[in-house]
mmCIF file of the C-alpha atoms, coordinates in Angstrom:
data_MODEL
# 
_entry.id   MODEL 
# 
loop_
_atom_site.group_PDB 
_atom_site.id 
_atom_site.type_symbol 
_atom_site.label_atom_id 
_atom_site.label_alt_id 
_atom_site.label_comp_id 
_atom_site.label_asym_id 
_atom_site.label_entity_id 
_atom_site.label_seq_id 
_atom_site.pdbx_PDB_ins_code 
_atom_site.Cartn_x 
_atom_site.Cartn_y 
_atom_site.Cartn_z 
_atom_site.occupancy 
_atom_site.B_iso_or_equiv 
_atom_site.pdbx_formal_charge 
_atom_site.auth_seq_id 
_atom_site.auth_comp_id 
_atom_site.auth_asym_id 
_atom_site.auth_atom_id 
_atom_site.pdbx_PDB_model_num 
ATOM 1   C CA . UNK A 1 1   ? 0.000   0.000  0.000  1.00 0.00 ? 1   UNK A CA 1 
ATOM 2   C CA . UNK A 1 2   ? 2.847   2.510  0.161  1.00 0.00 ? 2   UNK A CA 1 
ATOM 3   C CA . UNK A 1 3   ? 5.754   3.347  -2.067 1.00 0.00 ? 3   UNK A CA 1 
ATOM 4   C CA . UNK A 1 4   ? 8.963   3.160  -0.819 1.00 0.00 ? 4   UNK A CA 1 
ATOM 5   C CA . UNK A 1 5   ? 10.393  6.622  0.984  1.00 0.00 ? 5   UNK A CA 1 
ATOM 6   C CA . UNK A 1 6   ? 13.313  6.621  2.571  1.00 0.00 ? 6   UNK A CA 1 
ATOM 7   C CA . UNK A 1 7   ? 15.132  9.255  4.806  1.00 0.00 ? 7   UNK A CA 1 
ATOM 8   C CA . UNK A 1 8   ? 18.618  10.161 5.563  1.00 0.00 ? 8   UNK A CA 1 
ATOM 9   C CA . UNK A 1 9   ? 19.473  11.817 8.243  1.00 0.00 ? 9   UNK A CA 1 
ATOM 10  C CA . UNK A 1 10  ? 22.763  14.275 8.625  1.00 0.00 ? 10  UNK A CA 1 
ATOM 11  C CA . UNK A 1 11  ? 24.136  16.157 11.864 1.00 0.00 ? 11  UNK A CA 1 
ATOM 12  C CA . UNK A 1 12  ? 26.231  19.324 11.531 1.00 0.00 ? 12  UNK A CA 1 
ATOM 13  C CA . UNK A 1 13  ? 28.365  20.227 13.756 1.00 0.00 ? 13  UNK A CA 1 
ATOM 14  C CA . UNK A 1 14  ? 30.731  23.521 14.049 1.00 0.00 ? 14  UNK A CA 1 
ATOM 15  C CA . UNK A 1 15  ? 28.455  26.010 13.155 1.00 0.00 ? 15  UNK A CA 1 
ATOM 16  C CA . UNK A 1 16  ? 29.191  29.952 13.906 1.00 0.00 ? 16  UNK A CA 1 
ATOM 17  C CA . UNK A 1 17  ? 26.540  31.868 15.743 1.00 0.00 ? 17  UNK A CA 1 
ATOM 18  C CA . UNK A 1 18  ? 24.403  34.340 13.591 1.00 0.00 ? 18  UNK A CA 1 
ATOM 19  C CA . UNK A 1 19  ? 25.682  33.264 10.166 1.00 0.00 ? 19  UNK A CA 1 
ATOM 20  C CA . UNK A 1 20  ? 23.441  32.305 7.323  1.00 0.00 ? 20  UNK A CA 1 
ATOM 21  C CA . UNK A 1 21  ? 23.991  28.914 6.026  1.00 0.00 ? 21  UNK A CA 1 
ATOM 22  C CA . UNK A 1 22  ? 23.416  27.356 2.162  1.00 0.00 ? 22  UNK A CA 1 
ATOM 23  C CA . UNK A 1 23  ? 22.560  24.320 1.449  1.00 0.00 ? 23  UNK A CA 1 
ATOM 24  C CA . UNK A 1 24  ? 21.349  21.520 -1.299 1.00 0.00 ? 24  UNK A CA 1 
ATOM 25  C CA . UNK A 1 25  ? 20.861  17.922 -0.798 1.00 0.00 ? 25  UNK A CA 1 
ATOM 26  C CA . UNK A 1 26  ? 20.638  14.832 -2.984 1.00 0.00 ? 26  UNK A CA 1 
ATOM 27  C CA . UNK A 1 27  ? 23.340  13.189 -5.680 1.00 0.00 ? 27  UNK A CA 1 
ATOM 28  C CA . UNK A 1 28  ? 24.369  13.288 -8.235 1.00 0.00 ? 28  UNK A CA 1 
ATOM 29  C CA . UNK A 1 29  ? 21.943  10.026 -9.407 1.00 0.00 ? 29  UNK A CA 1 
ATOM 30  C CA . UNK A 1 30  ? 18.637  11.143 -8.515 1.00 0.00 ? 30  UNK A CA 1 
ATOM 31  C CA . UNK A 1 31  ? 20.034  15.299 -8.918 1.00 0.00 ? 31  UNK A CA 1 
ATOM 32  C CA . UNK A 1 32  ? 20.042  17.573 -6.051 1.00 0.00 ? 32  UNK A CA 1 
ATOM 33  C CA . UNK A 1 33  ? 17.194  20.120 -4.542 1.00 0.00 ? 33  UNK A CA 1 
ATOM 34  C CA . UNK A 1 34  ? 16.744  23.678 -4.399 1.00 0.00 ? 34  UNK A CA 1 
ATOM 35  C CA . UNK A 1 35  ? 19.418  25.936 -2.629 1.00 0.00 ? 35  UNK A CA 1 
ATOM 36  C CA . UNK A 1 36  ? 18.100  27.081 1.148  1.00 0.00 ? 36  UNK A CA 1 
ATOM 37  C CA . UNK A 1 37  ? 19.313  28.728 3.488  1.00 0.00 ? 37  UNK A CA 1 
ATOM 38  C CA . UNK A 1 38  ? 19.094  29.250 7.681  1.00 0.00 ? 38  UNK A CA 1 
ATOM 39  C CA . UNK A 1 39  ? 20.652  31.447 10.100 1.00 0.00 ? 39  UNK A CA 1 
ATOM 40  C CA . UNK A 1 40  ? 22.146  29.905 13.033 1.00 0.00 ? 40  UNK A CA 1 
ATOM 41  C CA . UNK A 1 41  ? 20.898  31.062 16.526 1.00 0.00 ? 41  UNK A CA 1 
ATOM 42  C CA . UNK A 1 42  ? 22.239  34.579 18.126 1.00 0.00 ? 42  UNK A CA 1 
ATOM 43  C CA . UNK A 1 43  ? 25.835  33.965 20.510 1.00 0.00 ? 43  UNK A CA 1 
ATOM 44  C CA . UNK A 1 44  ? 24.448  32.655 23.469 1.00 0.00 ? 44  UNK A CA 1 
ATOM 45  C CA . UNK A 1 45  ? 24.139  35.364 26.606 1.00 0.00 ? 45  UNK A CA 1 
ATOM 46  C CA . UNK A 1 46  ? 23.456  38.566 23.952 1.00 0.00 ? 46  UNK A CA 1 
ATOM 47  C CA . UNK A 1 47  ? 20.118  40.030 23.932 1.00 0.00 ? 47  UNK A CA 1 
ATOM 48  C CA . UNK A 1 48  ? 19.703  39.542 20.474 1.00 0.00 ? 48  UNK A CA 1 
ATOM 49  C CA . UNK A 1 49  ? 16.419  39.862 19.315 1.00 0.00 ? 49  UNK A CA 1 
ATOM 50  C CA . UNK A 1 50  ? 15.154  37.780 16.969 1.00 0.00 ? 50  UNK A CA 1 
ATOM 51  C CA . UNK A 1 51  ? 11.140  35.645 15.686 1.00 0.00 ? 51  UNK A CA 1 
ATOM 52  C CA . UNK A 1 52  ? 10.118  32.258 16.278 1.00 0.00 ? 52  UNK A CA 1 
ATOM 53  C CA . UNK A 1 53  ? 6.718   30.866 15.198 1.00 0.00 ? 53  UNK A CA 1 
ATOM 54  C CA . UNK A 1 54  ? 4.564   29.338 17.141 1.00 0.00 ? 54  UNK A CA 1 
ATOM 55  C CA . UNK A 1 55  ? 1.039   27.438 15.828 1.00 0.00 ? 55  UNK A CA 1 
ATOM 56  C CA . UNK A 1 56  ? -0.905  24.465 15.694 1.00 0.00 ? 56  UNK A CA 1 
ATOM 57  C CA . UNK A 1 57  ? -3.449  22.554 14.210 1.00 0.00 ? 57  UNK A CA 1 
ATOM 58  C CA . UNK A 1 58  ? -2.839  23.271 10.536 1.00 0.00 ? 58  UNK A CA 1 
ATOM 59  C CA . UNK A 1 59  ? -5.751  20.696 9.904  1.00 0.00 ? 59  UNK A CA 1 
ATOM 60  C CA . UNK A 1 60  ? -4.413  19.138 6.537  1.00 0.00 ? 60  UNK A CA 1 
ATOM 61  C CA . UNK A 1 61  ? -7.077  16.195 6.006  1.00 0.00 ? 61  UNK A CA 1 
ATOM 62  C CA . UNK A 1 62  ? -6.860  13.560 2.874  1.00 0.00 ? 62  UNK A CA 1 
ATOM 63  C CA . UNK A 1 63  ? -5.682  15.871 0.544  1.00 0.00 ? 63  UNK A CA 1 
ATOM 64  C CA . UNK A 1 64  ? -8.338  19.002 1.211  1.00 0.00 ? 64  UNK A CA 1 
ATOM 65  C CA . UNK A 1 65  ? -7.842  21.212 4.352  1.00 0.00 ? 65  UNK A CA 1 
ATOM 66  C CA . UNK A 1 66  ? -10.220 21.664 7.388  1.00 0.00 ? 66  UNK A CA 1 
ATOM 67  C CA . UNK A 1 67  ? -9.281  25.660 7.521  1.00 0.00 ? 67  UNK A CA 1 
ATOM 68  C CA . UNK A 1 68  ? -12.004 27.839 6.611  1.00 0.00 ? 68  UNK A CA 1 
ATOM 69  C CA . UNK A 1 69  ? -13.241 27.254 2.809  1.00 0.00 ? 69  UNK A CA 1 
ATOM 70  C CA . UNK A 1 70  ? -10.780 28.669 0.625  1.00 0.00 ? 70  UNK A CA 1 
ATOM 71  C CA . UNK A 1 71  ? -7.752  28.920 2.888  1.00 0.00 ? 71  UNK A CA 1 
ATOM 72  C CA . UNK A 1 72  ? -5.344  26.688 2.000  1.00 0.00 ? 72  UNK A CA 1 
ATOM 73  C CA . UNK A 1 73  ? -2.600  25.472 5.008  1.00 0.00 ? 73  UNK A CA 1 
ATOM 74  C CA . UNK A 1 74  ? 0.197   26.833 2.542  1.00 0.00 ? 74  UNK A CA 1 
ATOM 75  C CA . UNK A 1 75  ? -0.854  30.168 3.079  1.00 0.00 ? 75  UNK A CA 1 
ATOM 76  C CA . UNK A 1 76  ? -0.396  30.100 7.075  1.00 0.00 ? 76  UNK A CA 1 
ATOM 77  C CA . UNK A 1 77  ? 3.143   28.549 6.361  1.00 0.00 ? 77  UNK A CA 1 
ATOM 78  C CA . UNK A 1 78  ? 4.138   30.771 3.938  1.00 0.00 ? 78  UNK A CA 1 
ATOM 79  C CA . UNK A 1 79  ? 2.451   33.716 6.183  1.00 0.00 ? 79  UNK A CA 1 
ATOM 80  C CA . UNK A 1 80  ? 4.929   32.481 9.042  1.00 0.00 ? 80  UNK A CA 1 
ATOM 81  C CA . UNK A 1 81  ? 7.668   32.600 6.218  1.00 0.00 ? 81  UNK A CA 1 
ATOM 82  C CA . UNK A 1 82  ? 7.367   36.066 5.704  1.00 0.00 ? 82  UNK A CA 1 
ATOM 83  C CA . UNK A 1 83  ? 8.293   36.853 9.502  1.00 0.00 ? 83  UNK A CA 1 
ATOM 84  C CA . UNK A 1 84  ? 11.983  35.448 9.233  1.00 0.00 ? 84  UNK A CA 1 
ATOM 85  C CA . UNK A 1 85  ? 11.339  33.194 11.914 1.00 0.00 ? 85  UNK A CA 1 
ATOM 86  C CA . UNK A 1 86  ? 14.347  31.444 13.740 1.00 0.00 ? 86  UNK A CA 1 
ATOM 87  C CA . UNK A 1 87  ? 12.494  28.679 14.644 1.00 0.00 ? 87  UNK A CA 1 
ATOM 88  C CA . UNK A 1 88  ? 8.963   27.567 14.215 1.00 0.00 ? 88  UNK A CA 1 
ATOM 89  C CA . UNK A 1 89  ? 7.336   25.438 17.122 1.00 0.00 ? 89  UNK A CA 1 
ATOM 90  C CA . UNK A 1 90  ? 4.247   23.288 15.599 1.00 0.00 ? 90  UNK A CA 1 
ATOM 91  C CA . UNK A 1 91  ? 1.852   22.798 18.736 1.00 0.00 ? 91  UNK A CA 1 
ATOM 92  C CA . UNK A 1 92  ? 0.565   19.343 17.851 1.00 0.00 ? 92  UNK A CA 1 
ATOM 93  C CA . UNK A 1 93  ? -2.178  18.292 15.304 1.00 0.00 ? 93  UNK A CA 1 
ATOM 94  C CA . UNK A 1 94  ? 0.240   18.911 12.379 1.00 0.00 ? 94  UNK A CA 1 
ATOM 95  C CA . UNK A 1 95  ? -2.376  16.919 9.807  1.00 0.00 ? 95  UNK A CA 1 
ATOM 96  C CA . UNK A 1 96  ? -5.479  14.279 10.427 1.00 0.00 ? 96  UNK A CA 1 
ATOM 97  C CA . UNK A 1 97  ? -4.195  11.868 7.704  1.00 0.00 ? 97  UNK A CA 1 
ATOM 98  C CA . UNK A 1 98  ? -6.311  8.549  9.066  1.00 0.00 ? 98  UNK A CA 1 
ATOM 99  C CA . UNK A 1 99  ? -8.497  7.530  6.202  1.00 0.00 ? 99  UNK A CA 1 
ATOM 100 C CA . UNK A 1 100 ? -9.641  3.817  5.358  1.00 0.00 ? 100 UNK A CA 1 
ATOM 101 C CA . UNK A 1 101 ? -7.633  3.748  2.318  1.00 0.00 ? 101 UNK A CA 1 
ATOM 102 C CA . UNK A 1 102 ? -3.135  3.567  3.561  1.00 0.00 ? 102 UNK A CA 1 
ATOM 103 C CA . UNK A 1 103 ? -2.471  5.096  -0.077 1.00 0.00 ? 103 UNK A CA 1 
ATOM 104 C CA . UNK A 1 104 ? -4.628  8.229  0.416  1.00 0.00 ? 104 UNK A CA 1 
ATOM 105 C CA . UNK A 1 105 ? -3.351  8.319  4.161  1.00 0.00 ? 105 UNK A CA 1 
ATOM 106 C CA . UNK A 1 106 ? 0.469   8.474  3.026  1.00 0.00 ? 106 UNK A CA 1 
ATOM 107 C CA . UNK A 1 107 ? -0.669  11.234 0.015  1.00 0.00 ? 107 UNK A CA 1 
ATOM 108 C CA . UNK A 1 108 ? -2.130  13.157 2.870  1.00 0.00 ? 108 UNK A CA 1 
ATOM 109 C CA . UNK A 1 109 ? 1.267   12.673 4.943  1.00 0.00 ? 109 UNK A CA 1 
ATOM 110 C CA . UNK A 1 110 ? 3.689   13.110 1.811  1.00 0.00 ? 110 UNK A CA 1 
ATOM 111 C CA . UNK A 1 111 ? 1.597   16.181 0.981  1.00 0.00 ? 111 UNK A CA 1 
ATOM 112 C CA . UNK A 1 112 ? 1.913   17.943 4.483  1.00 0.00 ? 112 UNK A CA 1 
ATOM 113 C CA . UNK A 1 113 ? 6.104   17.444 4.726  1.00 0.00 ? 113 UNK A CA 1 
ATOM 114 C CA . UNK A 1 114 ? 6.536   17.838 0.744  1.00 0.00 ? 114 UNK A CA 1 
ATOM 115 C CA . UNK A 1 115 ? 4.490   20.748 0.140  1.00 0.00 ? 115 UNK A CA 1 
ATOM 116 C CA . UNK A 1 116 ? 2.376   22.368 3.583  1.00 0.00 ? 116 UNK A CA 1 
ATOM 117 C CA . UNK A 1 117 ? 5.870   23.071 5.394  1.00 0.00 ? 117 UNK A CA 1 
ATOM 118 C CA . UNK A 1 118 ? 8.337   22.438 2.596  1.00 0.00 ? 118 UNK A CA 1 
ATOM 119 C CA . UNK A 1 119 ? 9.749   25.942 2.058  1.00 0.00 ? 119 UNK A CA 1 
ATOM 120 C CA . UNK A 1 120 ? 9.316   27.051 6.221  1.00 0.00 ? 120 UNK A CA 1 
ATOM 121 C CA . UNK A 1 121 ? 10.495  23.827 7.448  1.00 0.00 ? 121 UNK A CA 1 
ATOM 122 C CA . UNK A 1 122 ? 14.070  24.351 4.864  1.00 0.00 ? 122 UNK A CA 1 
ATOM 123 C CA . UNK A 1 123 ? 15.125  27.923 6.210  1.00 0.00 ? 123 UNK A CA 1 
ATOM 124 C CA . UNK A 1 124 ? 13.820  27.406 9.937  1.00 0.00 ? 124 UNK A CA 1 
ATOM 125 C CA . UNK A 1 125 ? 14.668  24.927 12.850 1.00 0.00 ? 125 UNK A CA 1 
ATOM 126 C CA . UNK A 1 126 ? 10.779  23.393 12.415 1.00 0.00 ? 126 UNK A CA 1 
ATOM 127 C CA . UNK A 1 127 ? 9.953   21.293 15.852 1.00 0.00 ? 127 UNK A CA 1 
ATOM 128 C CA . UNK A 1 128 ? 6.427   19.609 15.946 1.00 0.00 ? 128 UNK A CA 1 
ATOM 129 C CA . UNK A 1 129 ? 5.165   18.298 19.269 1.00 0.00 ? 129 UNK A CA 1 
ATOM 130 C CA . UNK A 1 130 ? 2.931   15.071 18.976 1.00 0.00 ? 130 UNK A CA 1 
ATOM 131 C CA . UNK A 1 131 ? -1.049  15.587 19.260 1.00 0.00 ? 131 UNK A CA 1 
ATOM 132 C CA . UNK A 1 132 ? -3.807  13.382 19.691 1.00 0.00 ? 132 UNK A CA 1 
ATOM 133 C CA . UNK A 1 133 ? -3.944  13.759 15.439 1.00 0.00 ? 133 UNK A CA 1 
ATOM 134 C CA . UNK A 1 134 ? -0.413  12.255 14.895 1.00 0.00 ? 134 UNK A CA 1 
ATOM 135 C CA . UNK A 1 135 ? -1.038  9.190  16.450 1.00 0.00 ? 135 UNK A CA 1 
ATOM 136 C CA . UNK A 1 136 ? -2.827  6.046  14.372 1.00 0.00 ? 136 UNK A CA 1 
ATOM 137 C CA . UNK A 1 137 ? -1.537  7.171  11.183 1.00 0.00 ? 137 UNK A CA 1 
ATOM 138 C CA . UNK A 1 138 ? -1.152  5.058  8.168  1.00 0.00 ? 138 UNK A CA 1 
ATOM 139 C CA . UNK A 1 139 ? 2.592   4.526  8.544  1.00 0.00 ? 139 UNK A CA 1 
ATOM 140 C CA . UNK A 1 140 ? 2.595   4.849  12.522 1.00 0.00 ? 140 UNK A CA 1 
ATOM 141 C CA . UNK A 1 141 ? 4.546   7.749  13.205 1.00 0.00 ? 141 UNK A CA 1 
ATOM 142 C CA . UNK A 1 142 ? 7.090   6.402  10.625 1.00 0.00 ? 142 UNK A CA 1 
ATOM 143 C CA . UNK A 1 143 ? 7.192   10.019 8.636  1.00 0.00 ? 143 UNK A CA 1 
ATOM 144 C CA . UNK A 1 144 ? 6.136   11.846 11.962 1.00 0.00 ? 144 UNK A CA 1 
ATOM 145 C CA . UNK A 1 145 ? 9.121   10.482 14.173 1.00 0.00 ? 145 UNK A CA 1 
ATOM 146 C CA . UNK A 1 146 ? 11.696  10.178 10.879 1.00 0.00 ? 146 UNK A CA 1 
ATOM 147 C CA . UNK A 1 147 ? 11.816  13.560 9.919  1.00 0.00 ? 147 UNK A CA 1 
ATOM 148 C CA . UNK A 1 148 ? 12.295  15.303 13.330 1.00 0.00 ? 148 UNK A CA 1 
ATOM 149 C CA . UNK A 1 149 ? 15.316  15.159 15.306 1.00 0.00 ? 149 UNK A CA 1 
ATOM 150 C CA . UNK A 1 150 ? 13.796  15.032 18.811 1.00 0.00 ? 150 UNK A CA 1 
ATOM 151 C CA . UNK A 1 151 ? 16.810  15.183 21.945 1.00 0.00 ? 151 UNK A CA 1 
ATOM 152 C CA . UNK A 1 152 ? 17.921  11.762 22.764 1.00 0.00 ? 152 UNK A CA 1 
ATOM 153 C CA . UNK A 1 153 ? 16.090  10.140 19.538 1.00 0.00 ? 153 UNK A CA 1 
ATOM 154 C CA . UNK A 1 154 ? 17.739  8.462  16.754 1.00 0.00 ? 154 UNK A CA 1 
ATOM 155 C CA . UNK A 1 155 ? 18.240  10.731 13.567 1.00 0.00 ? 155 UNK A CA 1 
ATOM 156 C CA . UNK A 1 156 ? 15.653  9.363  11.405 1.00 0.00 ? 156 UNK A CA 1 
ATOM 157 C CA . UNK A 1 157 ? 16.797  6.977  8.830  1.00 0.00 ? 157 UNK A CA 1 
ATOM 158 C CA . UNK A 1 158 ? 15.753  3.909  7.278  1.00 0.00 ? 158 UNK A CA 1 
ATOM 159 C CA . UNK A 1 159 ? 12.984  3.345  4.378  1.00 0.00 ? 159 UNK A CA 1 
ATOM 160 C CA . UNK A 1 160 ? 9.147   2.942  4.795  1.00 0.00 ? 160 UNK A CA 1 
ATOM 161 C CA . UNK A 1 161 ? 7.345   0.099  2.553  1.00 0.00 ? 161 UNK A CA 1 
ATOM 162 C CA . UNK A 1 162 ? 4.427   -2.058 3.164  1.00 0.00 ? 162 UNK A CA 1 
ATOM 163 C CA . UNK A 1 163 ? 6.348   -4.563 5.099  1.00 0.00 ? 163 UNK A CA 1 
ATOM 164 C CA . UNK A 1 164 ? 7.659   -1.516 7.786  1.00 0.00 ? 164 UNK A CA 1 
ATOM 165 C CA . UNK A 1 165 ? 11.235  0.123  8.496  1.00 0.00 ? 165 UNK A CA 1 
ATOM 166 C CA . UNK A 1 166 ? 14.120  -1.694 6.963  1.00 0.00 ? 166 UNK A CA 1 
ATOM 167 C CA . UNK A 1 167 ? 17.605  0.023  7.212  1.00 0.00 ? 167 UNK A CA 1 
# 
């Protein structure tokens, strides 16, 4: 019921305080993505002022949206976008994906990560907290837990298919 995704994970380390970063990823097999960018957090003990972005239940439902008529989820993410945030702290509920049918379950997931948070989630540190919503979805937590790097967790690696997690 699911097509094979797999994700990689990678840990930087080094980084200088308040300095924008660039960045692509892929190969040269399957090509390589977009250039983004991020700023790395302010030197620790400055008052440096700076935005973080904080919101939850972005209600993105089997493909449609549960936001009022006519208001897609993109336009609250790109919204947040426009403020330059920092970080962005999702408050739970990031999409209600459970449907009787896996395929249009993982569509629903695949569209949330791929497109709903895609451009925020590649210039921002983007941390999601679980809520009620995330849990019984049609690839249990696989996407959810794989694409967040939660303290003390595992970076998320390994590929999905119908038959679960292999390395």
């Amino acid at each position: 019921p699911y097509t094979v995704c797999c994700f990689h994970g990678a840990q930087v380390t080094g980084l200088t305080p308040d300095t924008i970063y660039y960045y692509r990823v892929g190969g040269d097999t399957n090509g390589w993505s977009d250039e983004y960018s991020f700023r790395t957090a302010p030197v620790r003990g400055l008052a440096t002022p700076f935005t973080f972005v904080a919101y939850g239940d972005l209600g993105v439902e089997a493909l449609t949206n549960v936001l009022p008529p006519g208001v897609p989820p993109e336009l609250v993410t790109k919204g947040a976008a426009n403020e330059n945030p920092r970080f962005v702290l999702h408050l739970g509920d990031l999409f209600y994906c459970k449907t009787s049918s896996s395929s249009t379950g993982q569509l629903c997931v695949d569209k949330f990560f791929n497109t709903t948070i895609k451009n925020l989630a590649a210039s921002a540190l983007y941390m999601a907290s679980t809520g009620n919503h995330e849990y019984n979805q049609p690839d249990n937590l696989f996407t959810y837990v794989g694409r967040f790097d939660y303290p003390g967790a595992q970076i998320g690696t390994g590929c999905l298919s119908s038959t679960g997690c292999s390395p």
